N, CA and C atoms as an extended XYZ file, in Angstrom:
417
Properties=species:S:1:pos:R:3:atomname:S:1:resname:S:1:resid:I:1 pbc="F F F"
N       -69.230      -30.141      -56.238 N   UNK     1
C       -69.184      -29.577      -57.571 CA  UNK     1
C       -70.144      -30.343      -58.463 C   UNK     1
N       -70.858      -29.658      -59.205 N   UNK     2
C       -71.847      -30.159      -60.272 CA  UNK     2
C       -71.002      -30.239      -61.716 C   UNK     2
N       -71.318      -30.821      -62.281 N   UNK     3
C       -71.430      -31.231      -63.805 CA  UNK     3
C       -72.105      -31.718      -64.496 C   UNK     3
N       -72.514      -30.896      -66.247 N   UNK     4
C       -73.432      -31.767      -66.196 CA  UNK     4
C       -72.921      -32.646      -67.464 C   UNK     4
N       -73.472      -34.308      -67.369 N   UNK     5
C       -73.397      -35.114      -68.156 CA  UNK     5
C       -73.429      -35.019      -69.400 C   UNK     5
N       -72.645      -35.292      -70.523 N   UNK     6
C       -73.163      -34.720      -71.936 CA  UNK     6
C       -74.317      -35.119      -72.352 C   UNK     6
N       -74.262      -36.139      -71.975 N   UNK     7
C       -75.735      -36.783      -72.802 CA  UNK     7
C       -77.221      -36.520      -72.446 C   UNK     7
N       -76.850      -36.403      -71.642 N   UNK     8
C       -78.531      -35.804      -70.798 CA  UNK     8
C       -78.614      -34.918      -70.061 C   UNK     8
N       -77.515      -33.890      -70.394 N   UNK     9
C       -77.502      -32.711      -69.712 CA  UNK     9
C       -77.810      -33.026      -68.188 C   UNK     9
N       -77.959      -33.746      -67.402 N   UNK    10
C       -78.529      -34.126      -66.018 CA  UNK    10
C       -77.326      -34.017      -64.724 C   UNK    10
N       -77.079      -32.988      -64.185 N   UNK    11
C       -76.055      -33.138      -63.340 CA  UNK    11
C       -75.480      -34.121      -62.126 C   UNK    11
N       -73.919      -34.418      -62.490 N   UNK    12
C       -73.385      -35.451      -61.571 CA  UNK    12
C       -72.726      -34.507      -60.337 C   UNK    12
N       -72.805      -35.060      -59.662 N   UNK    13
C       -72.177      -34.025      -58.355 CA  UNK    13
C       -71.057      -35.095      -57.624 C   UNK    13
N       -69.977      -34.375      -57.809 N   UNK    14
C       -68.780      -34.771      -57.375 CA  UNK    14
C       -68.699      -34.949      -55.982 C   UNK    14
N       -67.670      -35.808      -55.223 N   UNK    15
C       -67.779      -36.067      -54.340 CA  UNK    15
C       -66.793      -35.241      -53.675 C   UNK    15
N       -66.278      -34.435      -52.905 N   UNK    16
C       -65.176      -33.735      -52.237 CA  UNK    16
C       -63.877      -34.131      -52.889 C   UNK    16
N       -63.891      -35.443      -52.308 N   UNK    17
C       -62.507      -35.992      -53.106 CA  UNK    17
C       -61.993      -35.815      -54.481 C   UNK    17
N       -62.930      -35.857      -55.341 N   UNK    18
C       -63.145      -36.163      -56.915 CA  UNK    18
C       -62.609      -34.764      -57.307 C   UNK    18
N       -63.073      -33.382      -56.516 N   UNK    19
C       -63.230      -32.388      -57.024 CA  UNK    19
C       -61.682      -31.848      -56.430 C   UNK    19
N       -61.280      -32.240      -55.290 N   UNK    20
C       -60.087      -31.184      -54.932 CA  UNK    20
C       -58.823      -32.379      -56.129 C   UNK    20
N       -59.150      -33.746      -56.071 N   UNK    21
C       -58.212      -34.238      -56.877 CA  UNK    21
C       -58.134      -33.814      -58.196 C   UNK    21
N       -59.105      -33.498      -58.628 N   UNK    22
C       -59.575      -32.963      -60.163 CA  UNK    22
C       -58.802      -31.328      -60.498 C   UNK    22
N       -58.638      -30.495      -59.698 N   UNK    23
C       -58.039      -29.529      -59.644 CA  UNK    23
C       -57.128      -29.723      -59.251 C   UNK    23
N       -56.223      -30.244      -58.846 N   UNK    24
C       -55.011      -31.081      -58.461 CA  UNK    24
C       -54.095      -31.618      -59.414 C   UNK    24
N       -54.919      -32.382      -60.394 N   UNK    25
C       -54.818      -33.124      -61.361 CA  UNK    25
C       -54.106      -32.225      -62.146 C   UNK    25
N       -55.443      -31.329      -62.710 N   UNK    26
C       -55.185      -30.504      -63.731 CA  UNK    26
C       -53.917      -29.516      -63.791 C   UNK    26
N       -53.722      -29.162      -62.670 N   UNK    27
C       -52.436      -28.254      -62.162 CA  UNK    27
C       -51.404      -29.069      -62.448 C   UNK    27
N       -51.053      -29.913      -61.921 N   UNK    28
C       -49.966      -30.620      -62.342 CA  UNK    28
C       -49.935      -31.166      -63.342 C   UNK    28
N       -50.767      -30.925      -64.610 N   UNK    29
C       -50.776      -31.497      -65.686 CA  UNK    29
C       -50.242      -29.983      -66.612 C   UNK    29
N       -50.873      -29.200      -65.805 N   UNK    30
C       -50.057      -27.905      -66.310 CA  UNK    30
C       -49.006      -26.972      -66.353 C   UNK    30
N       -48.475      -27.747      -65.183 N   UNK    31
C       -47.455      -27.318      -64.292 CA  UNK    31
C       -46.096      -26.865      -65.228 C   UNK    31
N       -46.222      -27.395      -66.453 N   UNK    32
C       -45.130      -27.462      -67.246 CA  UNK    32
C       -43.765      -28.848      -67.744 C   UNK    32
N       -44.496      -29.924      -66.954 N   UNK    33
C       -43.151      -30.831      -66.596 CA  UNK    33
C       -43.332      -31.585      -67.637 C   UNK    33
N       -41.953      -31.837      -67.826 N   UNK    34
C       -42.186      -33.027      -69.297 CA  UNK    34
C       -43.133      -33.973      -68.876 C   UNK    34
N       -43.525      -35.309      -69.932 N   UNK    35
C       -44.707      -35.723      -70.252 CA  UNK    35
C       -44.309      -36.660      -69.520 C   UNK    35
N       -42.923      -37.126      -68.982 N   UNK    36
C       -42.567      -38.286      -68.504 CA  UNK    36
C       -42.822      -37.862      -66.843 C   UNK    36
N       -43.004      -36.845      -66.656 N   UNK    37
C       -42.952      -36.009      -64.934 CA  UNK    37
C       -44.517      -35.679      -64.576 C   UNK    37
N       -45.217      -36.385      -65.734 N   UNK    38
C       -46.584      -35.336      -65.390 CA  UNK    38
C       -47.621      -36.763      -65.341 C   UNK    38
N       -46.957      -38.039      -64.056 N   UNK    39
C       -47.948      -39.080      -63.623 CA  UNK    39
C       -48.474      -38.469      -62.715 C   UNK    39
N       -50.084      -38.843      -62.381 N   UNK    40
C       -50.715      -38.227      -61.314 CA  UNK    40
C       -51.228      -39.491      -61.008 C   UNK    40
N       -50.900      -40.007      -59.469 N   UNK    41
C       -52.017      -41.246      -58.900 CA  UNK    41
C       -53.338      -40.928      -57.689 C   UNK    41
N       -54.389      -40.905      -58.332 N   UNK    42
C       -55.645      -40.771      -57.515 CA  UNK    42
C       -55.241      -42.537      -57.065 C   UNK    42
N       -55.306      -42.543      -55.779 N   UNK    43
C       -55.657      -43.506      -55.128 CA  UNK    43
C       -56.986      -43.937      -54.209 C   UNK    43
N       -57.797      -44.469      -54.543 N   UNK    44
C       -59.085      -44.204      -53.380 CA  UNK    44
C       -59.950      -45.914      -53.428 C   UNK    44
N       -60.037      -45.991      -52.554 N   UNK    45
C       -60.973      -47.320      -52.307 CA  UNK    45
C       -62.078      -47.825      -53.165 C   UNK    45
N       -62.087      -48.777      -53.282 N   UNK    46
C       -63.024      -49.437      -54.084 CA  UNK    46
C       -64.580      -49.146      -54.228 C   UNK    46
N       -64.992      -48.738      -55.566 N   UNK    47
C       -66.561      -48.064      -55.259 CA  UNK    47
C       -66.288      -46.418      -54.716 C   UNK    47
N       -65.412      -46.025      -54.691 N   UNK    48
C       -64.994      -45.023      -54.505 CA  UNK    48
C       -65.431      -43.713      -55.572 C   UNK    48
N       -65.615      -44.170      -57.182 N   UNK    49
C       -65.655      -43.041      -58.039 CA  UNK    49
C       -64.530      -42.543      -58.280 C   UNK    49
N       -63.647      -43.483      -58.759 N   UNK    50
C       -61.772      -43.488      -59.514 CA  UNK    50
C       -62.480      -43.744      -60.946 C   UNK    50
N       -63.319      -44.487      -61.813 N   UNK    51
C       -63.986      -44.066      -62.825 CA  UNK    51
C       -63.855      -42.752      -63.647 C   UNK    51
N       -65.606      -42.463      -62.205 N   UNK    52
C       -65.892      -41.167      -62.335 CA  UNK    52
C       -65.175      -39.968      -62.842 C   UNK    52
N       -64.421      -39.890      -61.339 N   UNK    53
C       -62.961      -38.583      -61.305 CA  UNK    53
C       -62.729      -38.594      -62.793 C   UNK    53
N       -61.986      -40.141      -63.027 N   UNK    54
C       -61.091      -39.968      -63.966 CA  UNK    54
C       -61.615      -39.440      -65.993 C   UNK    54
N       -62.717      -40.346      -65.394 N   UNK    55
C       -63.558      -39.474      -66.581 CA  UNK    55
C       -64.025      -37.843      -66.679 C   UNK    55
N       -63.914      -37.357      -65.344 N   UNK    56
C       -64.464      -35.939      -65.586 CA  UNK    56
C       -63.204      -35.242      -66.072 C   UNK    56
N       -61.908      -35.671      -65.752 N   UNK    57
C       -60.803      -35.446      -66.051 CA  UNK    57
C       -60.272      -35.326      -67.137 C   UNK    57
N       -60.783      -36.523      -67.807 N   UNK    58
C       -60.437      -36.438      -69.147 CA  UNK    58
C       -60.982      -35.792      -70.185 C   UNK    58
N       -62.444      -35.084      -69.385 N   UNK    59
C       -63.207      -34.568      -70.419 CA  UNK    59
C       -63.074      -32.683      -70.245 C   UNK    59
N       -62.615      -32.501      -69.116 N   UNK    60
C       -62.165      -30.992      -68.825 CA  UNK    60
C       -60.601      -30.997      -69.657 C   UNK    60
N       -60.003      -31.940      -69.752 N   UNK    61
C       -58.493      -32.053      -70.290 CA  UNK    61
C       -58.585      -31.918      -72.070 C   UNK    61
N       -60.105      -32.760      -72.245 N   UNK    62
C       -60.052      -32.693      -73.908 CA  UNK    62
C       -60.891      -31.512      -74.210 C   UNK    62
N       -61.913      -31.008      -73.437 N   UNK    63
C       -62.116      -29.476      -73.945 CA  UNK    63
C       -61.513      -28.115      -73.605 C   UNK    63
N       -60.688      -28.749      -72.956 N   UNK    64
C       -59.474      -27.554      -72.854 CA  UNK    64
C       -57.995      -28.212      -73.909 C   UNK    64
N       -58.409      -28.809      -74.895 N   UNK    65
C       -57.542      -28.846      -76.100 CA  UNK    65
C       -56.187      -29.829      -75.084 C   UNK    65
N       -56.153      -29.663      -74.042 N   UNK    66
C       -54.941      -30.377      -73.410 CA  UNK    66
C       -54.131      -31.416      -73.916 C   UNK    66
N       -55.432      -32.337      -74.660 N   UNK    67
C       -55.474      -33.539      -74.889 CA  UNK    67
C       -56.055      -33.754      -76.391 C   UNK    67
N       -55.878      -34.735      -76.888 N   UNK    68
C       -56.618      -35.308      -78.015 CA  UNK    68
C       -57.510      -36.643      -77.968 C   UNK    68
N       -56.894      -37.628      -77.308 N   UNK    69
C       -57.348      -38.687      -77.379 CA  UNK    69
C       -57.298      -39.230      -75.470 C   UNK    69
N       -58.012      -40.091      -75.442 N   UNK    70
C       -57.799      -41.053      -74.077 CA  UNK    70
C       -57.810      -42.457      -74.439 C   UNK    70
N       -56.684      -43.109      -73.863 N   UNK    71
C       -56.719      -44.610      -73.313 CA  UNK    71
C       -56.558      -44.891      -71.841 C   UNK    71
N       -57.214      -46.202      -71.619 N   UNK    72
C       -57.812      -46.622      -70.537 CA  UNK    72
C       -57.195      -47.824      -70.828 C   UNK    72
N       -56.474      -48.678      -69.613 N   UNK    73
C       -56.440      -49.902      -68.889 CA  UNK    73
C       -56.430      -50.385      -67.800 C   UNK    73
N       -57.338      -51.598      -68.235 N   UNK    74
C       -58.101      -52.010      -67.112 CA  UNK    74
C       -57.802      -53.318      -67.049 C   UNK    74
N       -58.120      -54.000      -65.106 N   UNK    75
C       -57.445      -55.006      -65.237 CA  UNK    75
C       -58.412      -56.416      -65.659 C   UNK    75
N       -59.309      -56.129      -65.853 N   UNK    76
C       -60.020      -57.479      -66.781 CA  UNK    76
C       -61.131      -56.563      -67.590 C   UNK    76
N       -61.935      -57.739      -68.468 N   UNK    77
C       -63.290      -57.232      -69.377 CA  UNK    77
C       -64.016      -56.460      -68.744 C   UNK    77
N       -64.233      -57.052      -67.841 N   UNK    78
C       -65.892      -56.267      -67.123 CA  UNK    78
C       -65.472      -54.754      -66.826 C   UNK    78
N       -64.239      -54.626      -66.363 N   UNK    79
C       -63.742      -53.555      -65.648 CA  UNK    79
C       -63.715      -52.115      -67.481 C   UNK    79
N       -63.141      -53.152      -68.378 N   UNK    80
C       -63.056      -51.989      -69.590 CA  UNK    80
C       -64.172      -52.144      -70.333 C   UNK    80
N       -65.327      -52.643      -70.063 N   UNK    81
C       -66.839      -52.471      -70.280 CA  UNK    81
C       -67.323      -51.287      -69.525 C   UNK    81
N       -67.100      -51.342      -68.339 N   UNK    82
C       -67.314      -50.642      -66.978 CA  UNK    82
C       -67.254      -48.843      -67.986 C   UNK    82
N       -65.805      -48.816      -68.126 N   UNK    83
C       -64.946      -47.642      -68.415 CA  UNK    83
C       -65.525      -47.320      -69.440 C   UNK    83
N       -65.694      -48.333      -70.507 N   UNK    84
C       -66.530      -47.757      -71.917 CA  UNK    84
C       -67.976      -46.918      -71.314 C   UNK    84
N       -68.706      -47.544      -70.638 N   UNK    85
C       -69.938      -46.775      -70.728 CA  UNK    85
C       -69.732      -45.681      -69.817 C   UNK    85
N       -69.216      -45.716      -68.765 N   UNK    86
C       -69.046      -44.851      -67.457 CA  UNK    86
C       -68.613      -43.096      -68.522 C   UNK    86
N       -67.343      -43.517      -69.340 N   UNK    87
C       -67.270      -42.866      -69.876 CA  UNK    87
C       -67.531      -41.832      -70.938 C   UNK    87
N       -68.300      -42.871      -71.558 N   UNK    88
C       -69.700      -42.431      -72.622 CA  UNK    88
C       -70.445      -41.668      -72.261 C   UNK    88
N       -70.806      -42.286      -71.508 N   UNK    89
C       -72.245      -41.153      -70.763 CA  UNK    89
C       -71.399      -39.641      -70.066 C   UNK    89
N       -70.020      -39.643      -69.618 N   UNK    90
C       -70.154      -38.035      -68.781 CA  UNK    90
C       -69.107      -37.229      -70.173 C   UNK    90
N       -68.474      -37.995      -71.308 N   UNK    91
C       -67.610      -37.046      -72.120 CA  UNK    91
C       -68.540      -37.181      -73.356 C   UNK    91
N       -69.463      -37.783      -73.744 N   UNK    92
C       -70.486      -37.974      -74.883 CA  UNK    92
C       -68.841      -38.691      -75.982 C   UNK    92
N       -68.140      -39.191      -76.090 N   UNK    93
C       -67.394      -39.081      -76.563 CA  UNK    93
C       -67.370      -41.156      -76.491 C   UNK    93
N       -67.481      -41.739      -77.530 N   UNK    94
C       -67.401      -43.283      -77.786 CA  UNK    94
C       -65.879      -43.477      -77.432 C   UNK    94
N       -65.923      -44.913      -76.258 N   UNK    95
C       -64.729      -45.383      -76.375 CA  UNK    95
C       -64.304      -46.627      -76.897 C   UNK    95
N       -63.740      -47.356      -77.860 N   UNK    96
C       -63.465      -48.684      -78.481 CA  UNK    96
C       -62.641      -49.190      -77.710 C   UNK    96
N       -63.319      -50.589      -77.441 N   UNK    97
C       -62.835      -51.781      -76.554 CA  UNK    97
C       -61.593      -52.424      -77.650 C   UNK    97
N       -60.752      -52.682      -77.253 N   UNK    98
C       -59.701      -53.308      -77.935 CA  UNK    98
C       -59.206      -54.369      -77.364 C   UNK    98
N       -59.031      -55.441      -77.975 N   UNK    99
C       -58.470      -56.622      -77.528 CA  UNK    99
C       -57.381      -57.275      -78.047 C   UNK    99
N       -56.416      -57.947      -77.573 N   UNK   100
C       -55.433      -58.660      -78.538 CA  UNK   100
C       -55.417      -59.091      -79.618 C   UNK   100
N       -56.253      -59.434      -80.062 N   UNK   101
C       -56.715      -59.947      -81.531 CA  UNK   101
C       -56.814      -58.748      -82.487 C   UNK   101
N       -56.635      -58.084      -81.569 N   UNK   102
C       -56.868      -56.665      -82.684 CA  UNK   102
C       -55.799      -56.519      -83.716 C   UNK   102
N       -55.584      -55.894      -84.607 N   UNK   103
C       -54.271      -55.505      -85.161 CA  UNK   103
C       -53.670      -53.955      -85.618 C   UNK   103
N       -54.374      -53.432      -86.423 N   UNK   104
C       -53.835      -52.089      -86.886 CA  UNK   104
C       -54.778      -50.964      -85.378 C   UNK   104
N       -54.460      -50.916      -84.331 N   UNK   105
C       -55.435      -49.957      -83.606 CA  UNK   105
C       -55.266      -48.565      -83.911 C   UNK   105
N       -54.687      -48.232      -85.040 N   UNK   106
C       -54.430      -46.730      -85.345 CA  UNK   106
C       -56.340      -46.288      -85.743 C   UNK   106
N       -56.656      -46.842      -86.244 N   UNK   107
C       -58.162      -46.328      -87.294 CA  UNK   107
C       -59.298      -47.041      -86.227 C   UNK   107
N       -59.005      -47.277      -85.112 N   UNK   108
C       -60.057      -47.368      -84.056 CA  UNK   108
C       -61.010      -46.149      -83.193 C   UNK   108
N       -60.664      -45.494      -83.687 N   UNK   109
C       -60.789      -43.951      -83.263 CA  UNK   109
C       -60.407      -43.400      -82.229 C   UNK   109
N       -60.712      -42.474      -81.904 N   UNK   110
C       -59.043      -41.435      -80.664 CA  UNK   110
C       -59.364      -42.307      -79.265 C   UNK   110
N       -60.486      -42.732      -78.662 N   UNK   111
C       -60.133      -43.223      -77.169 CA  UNK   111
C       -60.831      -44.440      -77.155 C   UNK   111
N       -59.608      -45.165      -76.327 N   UNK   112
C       -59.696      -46.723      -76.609 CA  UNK   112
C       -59.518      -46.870      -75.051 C   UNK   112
N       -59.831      -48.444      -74.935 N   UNK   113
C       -60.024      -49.338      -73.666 CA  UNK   113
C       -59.410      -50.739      -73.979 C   UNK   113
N       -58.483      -50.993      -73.118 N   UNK   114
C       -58.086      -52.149      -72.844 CA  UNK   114
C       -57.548      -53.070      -71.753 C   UNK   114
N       -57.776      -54.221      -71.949 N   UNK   115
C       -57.091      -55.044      -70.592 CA  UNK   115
C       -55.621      -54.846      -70.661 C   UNK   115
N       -54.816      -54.954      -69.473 N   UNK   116
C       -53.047      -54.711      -69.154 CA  UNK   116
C       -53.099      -56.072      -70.195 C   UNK   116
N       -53.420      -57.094      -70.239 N   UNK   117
C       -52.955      -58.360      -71.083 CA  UNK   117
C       -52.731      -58.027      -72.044 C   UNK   117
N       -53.848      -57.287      -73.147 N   UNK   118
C       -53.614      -57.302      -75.008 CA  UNK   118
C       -53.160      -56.060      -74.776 C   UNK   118
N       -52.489      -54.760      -73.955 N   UNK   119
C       -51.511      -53.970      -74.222 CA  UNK   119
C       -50.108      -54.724      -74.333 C   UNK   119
N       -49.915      -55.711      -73.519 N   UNK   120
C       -48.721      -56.411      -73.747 CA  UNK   120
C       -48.834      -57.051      -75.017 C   UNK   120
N       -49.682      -57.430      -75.743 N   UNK   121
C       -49.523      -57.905      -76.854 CA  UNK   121
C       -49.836      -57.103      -78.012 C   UNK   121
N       -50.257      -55.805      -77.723 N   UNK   122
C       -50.201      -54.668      -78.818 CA  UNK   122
C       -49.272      -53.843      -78.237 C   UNK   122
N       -48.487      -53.675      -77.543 N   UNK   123
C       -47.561      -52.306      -77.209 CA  UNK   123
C       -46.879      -51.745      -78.245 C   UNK   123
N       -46.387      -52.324      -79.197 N   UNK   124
C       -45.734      -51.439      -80.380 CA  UNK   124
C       -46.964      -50.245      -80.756 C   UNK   124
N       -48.039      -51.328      -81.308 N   UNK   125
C       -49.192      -50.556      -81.817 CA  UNK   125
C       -49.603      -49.377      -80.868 C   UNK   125
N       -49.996      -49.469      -79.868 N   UNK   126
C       -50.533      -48.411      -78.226 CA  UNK   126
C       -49.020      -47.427      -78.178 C   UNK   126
N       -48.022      -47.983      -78.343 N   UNK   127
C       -46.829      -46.656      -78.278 CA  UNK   127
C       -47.034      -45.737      -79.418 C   UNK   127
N       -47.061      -46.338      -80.869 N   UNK   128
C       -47.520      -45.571      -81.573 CA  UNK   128
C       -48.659      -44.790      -81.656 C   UNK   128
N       -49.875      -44.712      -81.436 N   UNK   129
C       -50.757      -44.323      -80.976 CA  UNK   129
C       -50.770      -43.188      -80.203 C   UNK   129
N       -50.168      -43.287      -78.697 N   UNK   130
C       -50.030      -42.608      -77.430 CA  UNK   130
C       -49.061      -41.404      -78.584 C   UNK   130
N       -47.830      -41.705      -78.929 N   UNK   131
C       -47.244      -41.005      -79.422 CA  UNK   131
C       -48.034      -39.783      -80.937 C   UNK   131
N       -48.644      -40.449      -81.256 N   UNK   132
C       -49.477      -39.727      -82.830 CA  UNK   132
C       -50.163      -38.482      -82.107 C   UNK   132
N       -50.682      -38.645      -81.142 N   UNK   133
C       -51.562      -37.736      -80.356 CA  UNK   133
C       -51.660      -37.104      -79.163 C   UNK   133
N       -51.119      -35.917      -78.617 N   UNK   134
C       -51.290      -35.457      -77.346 CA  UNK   134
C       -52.107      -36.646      -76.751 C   UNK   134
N       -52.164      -37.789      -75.673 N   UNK   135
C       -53.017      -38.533      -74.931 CA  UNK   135
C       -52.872      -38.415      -73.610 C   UNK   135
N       -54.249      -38.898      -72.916 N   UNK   136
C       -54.183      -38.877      -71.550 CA  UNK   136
C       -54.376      -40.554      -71.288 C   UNK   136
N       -53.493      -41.216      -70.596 N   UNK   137
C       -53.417      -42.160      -70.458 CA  UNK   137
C       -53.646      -42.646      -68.944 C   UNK   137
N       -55.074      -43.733      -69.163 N   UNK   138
C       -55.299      -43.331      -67.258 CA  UNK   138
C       -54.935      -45.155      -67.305 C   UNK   138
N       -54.706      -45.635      -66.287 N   UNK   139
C       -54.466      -46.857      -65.735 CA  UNK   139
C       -55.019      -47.643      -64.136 C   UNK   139
């Protein structure tokens, strides 16, 4: 399956996997089940394009209104650097890195990135959040 990138219009071509999980995804996101029934785990090996997927995912999910916002956690910096740009480039859509030090993350704008560490130390803030807005929350 082709797609093309927002930013440079330049098509990414999915890998088999990416694409039957991606329709997979989406079905069971539609399926009807409460929000607490509707986890989906892509599992796939390292260098694999779990990124990727998950970004094309989120961007068929937010132009089909599904969604409003995305958060991302990741398990160190490099990894939610990784996610910021990976993501940038295929939803044209900026994601803000957030860190513990942060404080009000409401006015950070709709899709954010963070390490599992400063969600434990913002979780009030990230529940509120998740909650303000239809979100797709990938991990």
């Amino acid at each position: 399956m082709n797609i093309n990138l927002q930013d440079n219009n330049s098509p990414l071509r999915l890998r088999r996997w990416q694409t039957n999980a991606k329709s997979l995804c989406i079905n069971w996101y539609n399926s009807g089940k409460t929000p607490e029934h509707r986890i989906f785990l892509a599992n796939a090996a390292p260098g694999a394009g779990k990124t990727i997927f998950a970004s094309v995912v989120a961007l068929e999910m937010l132009k089909n209104k599904m969604v409003d916002r995305v958060v991302v956690i990741a398990p160190r910096e490099e990894v939610v650097s990784q996610w910021a740009k990976e993501y940038t480039s295929i939803t044209n859509r900026s994601m803000t890195k957030v860190t513990g030090t942060d404080c009000d993350i409401d006015g950070y704008g709709l899709d954010l990135c963070v390490t599992w560490n400063s969600v434990e130390t913002l979780k009030d803030s990230f529940q509120k959040v998740c909650k303000k807005q239809p979100t797709f929350l990938i991990c």
